[in-house]
PDB file of C-alpha atoms in Angstrom:
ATOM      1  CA  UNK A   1     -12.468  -8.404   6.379  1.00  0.00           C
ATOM      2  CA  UNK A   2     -10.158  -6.692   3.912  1.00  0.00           C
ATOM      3  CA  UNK A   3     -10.144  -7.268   0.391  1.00  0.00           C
ATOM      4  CA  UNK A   4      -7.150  -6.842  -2.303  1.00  0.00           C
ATOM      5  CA  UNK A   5      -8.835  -3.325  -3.434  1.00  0.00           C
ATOM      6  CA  UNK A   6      -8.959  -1.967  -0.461  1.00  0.00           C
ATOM      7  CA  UNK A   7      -5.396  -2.011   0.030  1.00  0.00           C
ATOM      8  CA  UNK A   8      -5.616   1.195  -2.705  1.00  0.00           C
ATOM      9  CA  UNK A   9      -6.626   3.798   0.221  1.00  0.00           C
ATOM     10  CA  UNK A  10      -4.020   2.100   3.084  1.00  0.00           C
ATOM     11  CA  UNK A  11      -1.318   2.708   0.619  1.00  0.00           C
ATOM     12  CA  UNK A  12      -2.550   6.462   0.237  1.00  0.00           C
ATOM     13  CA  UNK A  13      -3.017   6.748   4.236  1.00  0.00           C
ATOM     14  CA  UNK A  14       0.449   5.403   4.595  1.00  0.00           C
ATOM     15  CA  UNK A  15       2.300   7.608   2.459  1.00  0.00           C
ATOM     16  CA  UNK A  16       0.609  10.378   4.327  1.00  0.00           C
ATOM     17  CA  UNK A  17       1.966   9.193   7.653  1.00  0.00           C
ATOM     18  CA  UNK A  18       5.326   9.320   6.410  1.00  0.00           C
ATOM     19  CA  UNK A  19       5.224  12.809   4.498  1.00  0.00           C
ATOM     20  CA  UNK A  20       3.977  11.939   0.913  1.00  0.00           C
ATOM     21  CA  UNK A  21       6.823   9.463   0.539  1.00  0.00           C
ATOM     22  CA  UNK A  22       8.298   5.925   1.486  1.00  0.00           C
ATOM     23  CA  UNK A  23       9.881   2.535   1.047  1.00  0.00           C
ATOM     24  CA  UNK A  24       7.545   0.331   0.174  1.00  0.00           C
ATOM     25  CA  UNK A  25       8.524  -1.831   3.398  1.00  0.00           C
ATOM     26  CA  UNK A  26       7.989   1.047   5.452  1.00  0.00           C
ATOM     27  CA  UNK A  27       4.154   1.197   3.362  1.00  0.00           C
ATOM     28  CA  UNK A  28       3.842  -2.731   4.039  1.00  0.00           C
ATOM     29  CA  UNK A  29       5.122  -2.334   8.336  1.00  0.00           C
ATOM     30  CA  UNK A  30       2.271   0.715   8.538  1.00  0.00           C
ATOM     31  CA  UNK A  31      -0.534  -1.297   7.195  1.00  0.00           C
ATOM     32  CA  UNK A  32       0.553  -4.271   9.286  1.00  0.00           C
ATOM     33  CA  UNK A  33       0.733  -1.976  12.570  1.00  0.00           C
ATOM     34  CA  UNK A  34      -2.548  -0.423  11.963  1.00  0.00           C
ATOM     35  CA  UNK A  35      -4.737  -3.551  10.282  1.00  0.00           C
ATOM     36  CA  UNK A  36      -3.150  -6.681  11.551  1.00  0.00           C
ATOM     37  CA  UNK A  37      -6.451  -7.890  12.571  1.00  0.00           C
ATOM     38  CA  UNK A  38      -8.513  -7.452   9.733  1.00  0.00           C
ATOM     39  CA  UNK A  39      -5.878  -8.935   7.421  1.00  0.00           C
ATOM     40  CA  UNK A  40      -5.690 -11.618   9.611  1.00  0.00           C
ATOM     41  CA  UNK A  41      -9.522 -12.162   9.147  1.00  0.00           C
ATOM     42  CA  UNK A  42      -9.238 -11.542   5.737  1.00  0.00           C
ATOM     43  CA  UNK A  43      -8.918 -15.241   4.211  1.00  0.00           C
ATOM     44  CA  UNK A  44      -6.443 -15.773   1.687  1.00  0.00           C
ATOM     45  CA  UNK A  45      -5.259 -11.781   1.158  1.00  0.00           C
ATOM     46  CA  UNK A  46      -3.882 -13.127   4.936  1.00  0.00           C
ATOM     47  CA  UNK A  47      -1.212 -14.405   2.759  1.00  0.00           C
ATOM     48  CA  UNK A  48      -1.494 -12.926  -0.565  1.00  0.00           C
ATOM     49  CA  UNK A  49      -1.185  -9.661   0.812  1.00  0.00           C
ATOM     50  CA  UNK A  50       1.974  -8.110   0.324  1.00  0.00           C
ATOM     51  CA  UNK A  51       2.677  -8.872  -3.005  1.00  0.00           C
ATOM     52  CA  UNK A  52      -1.216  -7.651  -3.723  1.00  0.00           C
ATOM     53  CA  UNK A  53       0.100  -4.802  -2.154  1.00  0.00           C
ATOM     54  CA  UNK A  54       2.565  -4.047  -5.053  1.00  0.00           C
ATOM     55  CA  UNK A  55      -0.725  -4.439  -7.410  1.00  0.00           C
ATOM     56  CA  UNK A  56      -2.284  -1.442  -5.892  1.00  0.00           C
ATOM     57  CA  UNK A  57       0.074   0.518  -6.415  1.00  0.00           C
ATOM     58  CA  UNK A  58       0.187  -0.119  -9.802  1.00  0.00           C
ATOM     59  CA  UNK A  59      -3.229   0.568  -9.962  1.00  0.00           C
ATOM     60  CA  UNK A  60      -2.831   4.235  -7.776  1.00  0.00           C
ATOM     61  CA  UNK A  61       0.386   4.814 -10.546  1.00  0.00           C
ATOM     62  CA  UNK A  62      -2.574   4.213 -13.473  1.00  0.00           C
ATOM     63  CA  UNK A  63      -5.076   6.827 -11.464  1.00  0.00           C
ATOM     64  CA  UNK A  64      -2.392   9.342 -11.133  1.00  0.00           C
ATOM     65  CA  UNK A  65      -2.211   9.274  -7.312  1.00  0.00           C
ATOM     66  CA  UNK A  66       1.455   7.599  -7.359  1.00  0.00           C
ATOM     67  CA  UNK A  67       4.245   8.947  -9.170  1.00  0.00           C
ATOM     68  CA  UNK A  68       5.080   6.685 -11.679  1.00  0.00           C
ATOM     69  CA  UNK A  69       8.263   4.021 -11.316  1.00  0.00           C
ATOM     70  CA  UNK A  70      10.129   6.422 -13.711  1.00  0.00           C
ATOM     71  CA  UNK A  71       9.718   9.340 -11.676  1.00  0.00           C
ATOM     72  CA  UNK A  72      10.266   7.966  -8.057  1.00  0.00           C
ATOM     73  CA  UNK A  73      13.292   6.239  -6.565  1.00  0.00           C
ATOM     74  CA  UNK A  74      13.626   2.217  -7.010  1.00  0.00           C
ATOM     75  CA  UNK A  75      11.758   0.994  -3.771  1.00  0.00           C
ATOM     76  CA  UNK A  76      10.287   4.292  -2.871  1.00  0.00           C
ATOM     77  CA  UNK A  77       6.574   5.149  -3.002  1.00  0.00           C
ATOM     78  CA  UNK A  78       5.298   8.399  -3.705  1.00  0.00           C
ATOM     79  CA  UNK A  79       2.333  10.832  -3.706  1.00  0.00           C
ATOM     80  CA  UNK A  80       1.268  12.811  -6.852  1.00  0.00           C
ATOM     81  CA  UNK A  81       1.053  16.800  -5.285  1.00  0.00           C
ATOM     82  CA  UNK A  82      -2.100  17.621  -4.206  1.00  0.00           C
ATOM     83  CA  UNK A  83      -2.647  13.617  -2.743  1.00  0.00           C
ATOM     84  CA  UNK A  84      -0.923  14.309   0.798  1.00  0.00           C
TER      85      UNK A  84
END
């Protein structure tokens, strides 16, 4: 069973599997591929999930391990260096 904060390290293991870098529905289709059954045992993140998704990334931007909205794309996700 998943919980909203533990979205924070999929997020981080996604952008890995695509290079350090990615649209955020390429972030949301890896974490459904890889942990489809756990968020489907997860209760209500079941269907909260992808826009709690966008909240942890907001909270890896405040930690430093996102580039901030300023300094990535619009709709791209991306590793600080030394995170991938």
């Amino acid at each position: 069973m998943l919980t909203k904060k533990d979205l924070l390290p999929l997020i981080t293991e996604a952008l890995e599997a695509h290079g350090g870098s990615a649209r955020i529905p390429m972030v949301c289709k890896h974490v459904w591929d890889n942990y489809e059954h756990e968020l489907r045992q997860s209760g209500e993140l079941f269907y909260t999930w992808q826009s709690d998704i966008r909240w942890a990334a907001n909270s890896l931007r405040k930690k430093k391990v996102l580039k901030s909205a300023k300094q990535s794309e619009p709709g791209i996700w991306t590793l600080n260096n030394g995170h991938t």
